[in-house]
Structures are given as C-alpha cells and as structure tokens.
Amino acid sequence: MIPSKEIETFSISDSKYAKEMDAAAHAEQESGIWREFQQGSELALAKIFKLYAHNLFNYGRQITAHEDLVNDAIQDVFYQLIKSKHKISTANSIKYYLFSSFRRRLMRLLKQKRKMICEENIEKEGQFLMSIDPDYHSIQTMFTLDQKKVLEEACNQLPVRQREILSLYFFEGLSYKEIASVMDFSQVKSARKLLYRALDSLNTRLHKHKDILRILFVFVA
C-alpha cells in the first residue's frame, strides 16, 4: 500500500505535468490566434480580449484602486495592439506583450493623474494587494478555499515587489525573462533572486502551512 504522503507527492507531480502540457497546448493555441489576428480577424481579436482583459483588470486593481485608470490602460493597450499588429513578433507571448504594455501604460496614467509620483509610492499607499481570483489563476485549483485565504493574507504581508513577482510567476505564468521585462529588471537573474527572496519570506510566514508551501515549490523552476 502506498503511503498517503507519497500519494500526495504523485498527485502534485501529476498536476505539474498536466500544467506543463496545458501550457504547451495554450502556447500553440495562442500562436494560432495571433496569426489569425495579424491577418485581420476580428474574431481573433475578440478571443484575445476575452482571454486576457480580466487578467489585466485584476492585475491593475492590485496596483491601484482607481478602476477608471485601469480600464483606460486596458483600452489603450488594445488600441496599440491593433495599431501595431504587423510589427509585433509572433515569437512573443501575447500575454507577455499585454502585461508588459499594460503595466507601463498604467504607471504613466497614474503619474499623469498625480495619484503616484513614482513606483515606490505603491508600497507607501499599501497597494499591490494580492487577490487570488478563483476565475483564472493557473494553480488556483491546487488550493482549497481556506488555503487560498491563508496564502493571500501571507502574501499581503510581503514587500510590494515580492507580492507582484509572486502574482506574475505563479498566478499569471510568466517566465523569469518576461517578468524581468515587465518589472523593469536589467537582468533576468534579478527576477529569479526576488522570487526566491519572496518564497523565503513566505516560508517563514507559512511555517504552520507546509501543505501550501509544497504546492508552491513544485512549480518553481
């Protein structure tokens, strides 16, 4: 008889394998949608909006409470996407392009509205509060409702940049290279170091919840 702990390990490993397979299938699907979009398909544009608009809104709301600015930034990003569709490489992830463009645009709008002078003020305002949305997060199905609440509370005790990288890596599925670009790191290794620093901080705060930590560490590359 296989011990329950080993069964749990197999279950998590299977979930990681399934996630990798889903990611590969998603990348292929995304590439097809992108080709259709560049060929002028309005249906493909609608699919891109449906796939990512909610993610962008949730990400933006973690940065600022000003929903009007978040919506303006989303509209601006999709306008630029349509305008520049023939200039954007198909090798780039649509999600990475949207998140990178959206963050820059939202920061610009915030500065223009004098809601924030610089990025450091996000932390002073207590912004980028993690919100584990059950509708789309990539590893959310691994957690129970109670575990999500515990994880969310622990994440929101971390410094703002650590919260953001946890959100982008675990719940948006961006790579270290993509995160480095989105968060304006000069080197990819800086993103990796920050993620490990955030995980080390979580390890301290979640020492009584090793089940949550096991799930997170399975997905760390």
Coordinates of C-alpha atoms in Angstrom, one line a residue:
M1 CA 0.0 0.0 0.0
I2 CA 1.4 3.4 -1.0
P3 CA 1.7 5.8 2.0
S4 CA -0.6 8.8 1.8
K5 CA 2.3 11.2 1.7
E6 CA 3.6 9.5 -1.4
I7 CA 0.2 9.6 -3.0
E8 CA 0.1 13.4 -2.3
T9 CA 3.5 13.7 -4.0
F10 CA 2.4 11.8 -7.0
S11 CA -0.7 14.0 -7.2
I12 CA 1.3 17.2 -7.1
S13 CA 3.7 15.8 -9.7
D14 CA 0.9 14.8 -12.0
S15 CA -0.6 18.3 -11.6
K16 CA 2.7 19.9 -12.5
Y17 CA 3.0 17.6 -15.6
A18 CA -0.6 18.5 -16.6
K19 CA 0.2 22.2 -16.1
E20 CA 3.2 21.9 -18.4
M21 CA 1.1 20.1 -21.0
D22 CA -1.6 22.7 -20.7
A23 CA 1.0 25.5 -21.1
A24 CA 2.3 23.8 -24.3
A25 CA -1.2 23.5 -25.7
H26 CA -2.0 27.0 -24.7
A27 CA 1.1 28.4 -26.5
E28 CA 0.1 26.6 -29.6
Q29 CA -3.4 27.9 -29.4
E30 CA -2.2 31.4 -28.7
S31 CA 0.1 31.2 -31.8
G32 CA -2.8 30.3 -34.0
I33 CA -5.0 33.1 -32.6
W34 CA -2.2 35.6 -33.1
R35 CA -1.7 34.6 -36.8
E36 CA -5.4 35.0 -37.4
F37 CA -5.4 38.4 -35.6
Q38 CA -2.5 39.6 -37.8
Q39 CA -4.4 38.5 -40.9
G40 CA -7.3 40.8 -39.8
S41 CA -9.6 38.5 -38.0
E42 CA -12.0 40.4 -35.7
L43 CA -13.0 37.1 -34.1
A44 CA -9.3 36.5 -33.1
L45 CA -9.2 40.0 -31.5
A46 CA -12.3 39.2 -29.5
K47 CA -10.7 35.9 -28.3
I48 CA -7.6 37.8 -27.2
F49 CA -9.7 40.3 -25.3
K50 CA -11.8 37.6 -23.7
L51 CA -8.7 35.6 -22.7
Y52 CA -6.7 38.4 -21.1
A53 CA -8.9 41.5 -20.3
H54 CA -10.0 40.1 -17.0
N55 CA -6.4 39.2 -16.1
L56 CA -5.2 42.7 -16.9
F57 CA -8.0 44.2 -14.9
N58 CA -7.3 42.1 -11.8
Y59 CA -3.5 42.8 -12.1
G60 CA -4.2 46.6 -12.4
R61 CA -6.6 46.6 -9.4
Q62 CA -3.8 45.1 -7.3
I63 CA -1.7 48.1 -8.3
T64 CA -4.3 50.8 -7.8
A65 CA -7.9 51.3 -6.6
H66 CA -8.6 53.6 -9.5
E67 CA -10.7 51.4 -11.7
D68 CA -11.2 54.1 -14.3
L69 CA -7.5 54.3 -14.9
V70 CA -7.2 50.5 -15.1
N71 CA -9.9 50.4 -17.7
D72 CA -8.3 53.3 -19.6
A73 CA -5.0 51.5 -19.6
I74 CA -6.6 48.3 -20.9
Q75 CA -8.3 50.2 -23.8
D76 CA -5.1 51.9 -24.7
V77 CA -3.2 48.6 -24.8
F78 CA -5.7 47.0 -27.1
Y79 CA -5.7 50.1 -29.3
Q80 CA -1.9 49.9 -29.6
L81 CA -2.2 46.2 -30.2
I82 CA -4.5 46.7 -33.2
K83 CA -2.4 49.6 -34.5
S84 CA 0.9 47.7 -34.2
K85 CA -0.3 44.1 -35.0
H86 CA 2.0 43.8 -38.0
K87 CA 5.1 45.0 -36.1
I88 CA 4.8 42.6 -33.1
S89 CA 6.7 39.3 -33.5
T90 CA 4.7 36.1 -33.3
A91 CA 7.5 34.7 -31.2
N92 CA 6.4 36.9 -28.3
S93 CA 3.8 35.6 -26.0
I94 CA 0.6 37.6 -26.4
K95 CA 0.2 37.5 -22.6
Y96 CA 3.7 38.8 -22.0
Y97 CA 3.2 41.6 -24.6
L98 CA -0.1 42.7 -23.0
F99 CA 1.1 42.6 -19.4
S100 CA 4.3 44.5 -20.2
S101 CA 2.5 47.2 -22.2
F102 CA -0.3 47.4 -19.7
R103 CA 1.9 47.9 -16.7
R104 CA 3.9 50.7 -18.5
R105 CA 0.7 52.4 -19.6
L106 CA -1.0 52.2 -16.2
M107 CA 2.1 53.6 -14.5
R108 CA 2.1 56.5 -17.0
L109 CA -1.6 57.2 -16.4
L110 CA -1.1 57.2 -12.6
K111 CA 1.8 59.6 -12.8
Q112 CA -0.3 61.9 -15.1
K113 CA -3.2 61.9 -12.6
R114 CA -0.8 62.6 -9.8
K115 CA -2.1 59.6 -7.9
M116 CA 1.5 58.4 -7.7
I117 CA 4.8 60.2 -8.3
C118 CA 6.9 57.1 -8.6
E119 CA 6.6 53.3 -8.3
E120 CA 7.9 53.4 -4.7
N121 CA 4.7 55.1 -3.7
I122 CA 2.7 52.0 -4.5
E123 CA 4.3 50.5 -1.4
K124 CA 3.6 53.6 0.7
E125 CA 0.0 53.5 -0.3
G126 CA -0.2 49.8 0.6
Q127 CA -1.0 48.9 -3.0
F128 CA -0.5 45.8 -5.0
L129 CA -2.6 43.7 -2.6
M130 CA -2.6 40.1 -3.8
S131 CA -6.1 38.8 -4.7
I132 CA -6.3 35.2 -5.6
D133 CA -9.1 35.2 -8.1
P134 CA -10.7 31.8 -8.5
D135 CA -11.8 32.5 -12.1
Y136 CA -8.5 32.2 -13.9
H137 CA -5.3 31.7 -11.8
S138 CA -3.1 28.9 -13.2
I139 CA -2.5 27.0 -10.0
Q140 CA -5.6 28.1 -8.0
T141 CA -7.2 24.7 -8.4
M142 CA -4.5 23.2 -6.3
F143 CA -5.7 25.1 -3.2
T144 CA -8.7 24.8 -1.0
L145 CA -10.6 28.0 -0.2
D146 CA -9.0 28.1 3.3
Q147 CA -5.6 27.7 1.8
K148 CA -6.2 30.5 -0.7
K149 CA -7.2 32.8 2.2
V150 CA -4.1 31.9 4.2
L151 CA -1.8 32.3 1.2
E152 CA -3.4 35.7 0.2
E153 CA -3.0 37.0 3.7
A154 CA 0.6 35.9 3.9
C155 CA 1.5 37.4 0.5
N156 CA 0.0 40.7 1.5
Q157 CA 2.4 41.0 4.4
L158 CA 5.4 40.9 2.0
P159 CA 7.0 44.0 0.4
V160 CA 5.2 45.2 -2.7
R161 CA 7.7 43.9 -5.3
Q162 CA 7.7 40.5 -3.8
R163 CA 3.9 40.4 -4.0
E164 CA 4.0 41.4 -7.6
I165 CA 6.5 38.8 -8.7
L166 CA 4.6 36.0 -6.9
S167 CA 1.5 37.1 -8.8
L168 CA 3.2 37.2 -12.1
Y169 CA 5.1 34.0 -11.7
F170 CA 2.6 31.7 -10.0
F171 CA -0.8 33.1 -11.0
E172 CA 0.0 34.6 -14.4
G173 CA 2.5 32.0 -15.5
L174 CA 5.1 34.4 -16.9
S175 CA 8.7 33.3 -17.2
Y176 CA 11.7 34.9 -15.4
K177 CA 12.7 36.6 -18.7
E178 CA 9.2 38.0 -19.2
I179 CA 8.9 39.1 -15.6
A180 CA 12.3 40.9 -15.8
S181 CA 10.9 42.9 -18.7
V182 CA 7.5 43.6 -17.1
M183 CA 9.0 44.7 -13.8
D184 CA 11.9 46.6 -15.4
F185 CA 14.8 44.5 -14.1
S186 CA 18.1 45.0 -16.0
Q187 CA 18.9 41.2 -15.7
V188 CA 16.8 38.1 -15.7
K189 CA 18.7 36.8 -12.6
S190 CA 17.3 39.7 -10.6
A191 CA 13.8 38.3 -11.2
R192 CA 14.8 34.9 -10.0
K193 CA 16.5 36.3 -6.9
L194 CA 13.5 38.3 -6.0
L195 CA 11.2 35.3 -6.4
Y196 CA 13.4 33.2 -4.1
R197 CA 13.5 36.0 -1.6
A198 CA 9.7 36.2 -1.6
L199 CA 9.5 32.4 -1.2
D200 CA 11.9 32.6 1.7
S201 CA 9.7 35.2 3.3
L202 CA 6.6 33.1 2.7
N203 CA 8.4 30.1 4.2
T204 CA 8.7 32.0 7.5
R205 CA 5.1 33.2 7.5
L206 CA 3.7 29.9 6.4
H207 CA 5.7 27.6 8.7
K208 CA 2.5 26.1 10.0
H209 CA 1.1 25.5 6.5
K210 CA 3.7 23.3 4.8
D211 CA 1.0 21.9 2.5
I212 CA 0.7 25.3 0.8
L213 CA 4.5 25.7 0.6
R214 CA 4.8 22.2 -1.0
I215 CA 2.4 23.2 -3.8
L216 CA 4.2 26.5 -4.5
F217 CA 7.7 24.9 -4.5
V218 CA 6.6 22.3 -7.0
F219 CA 6.1 25.0 -9.6
V220 CA 9.4 26.8 -9.1
A221 CA 11.9 26.3 -11.9

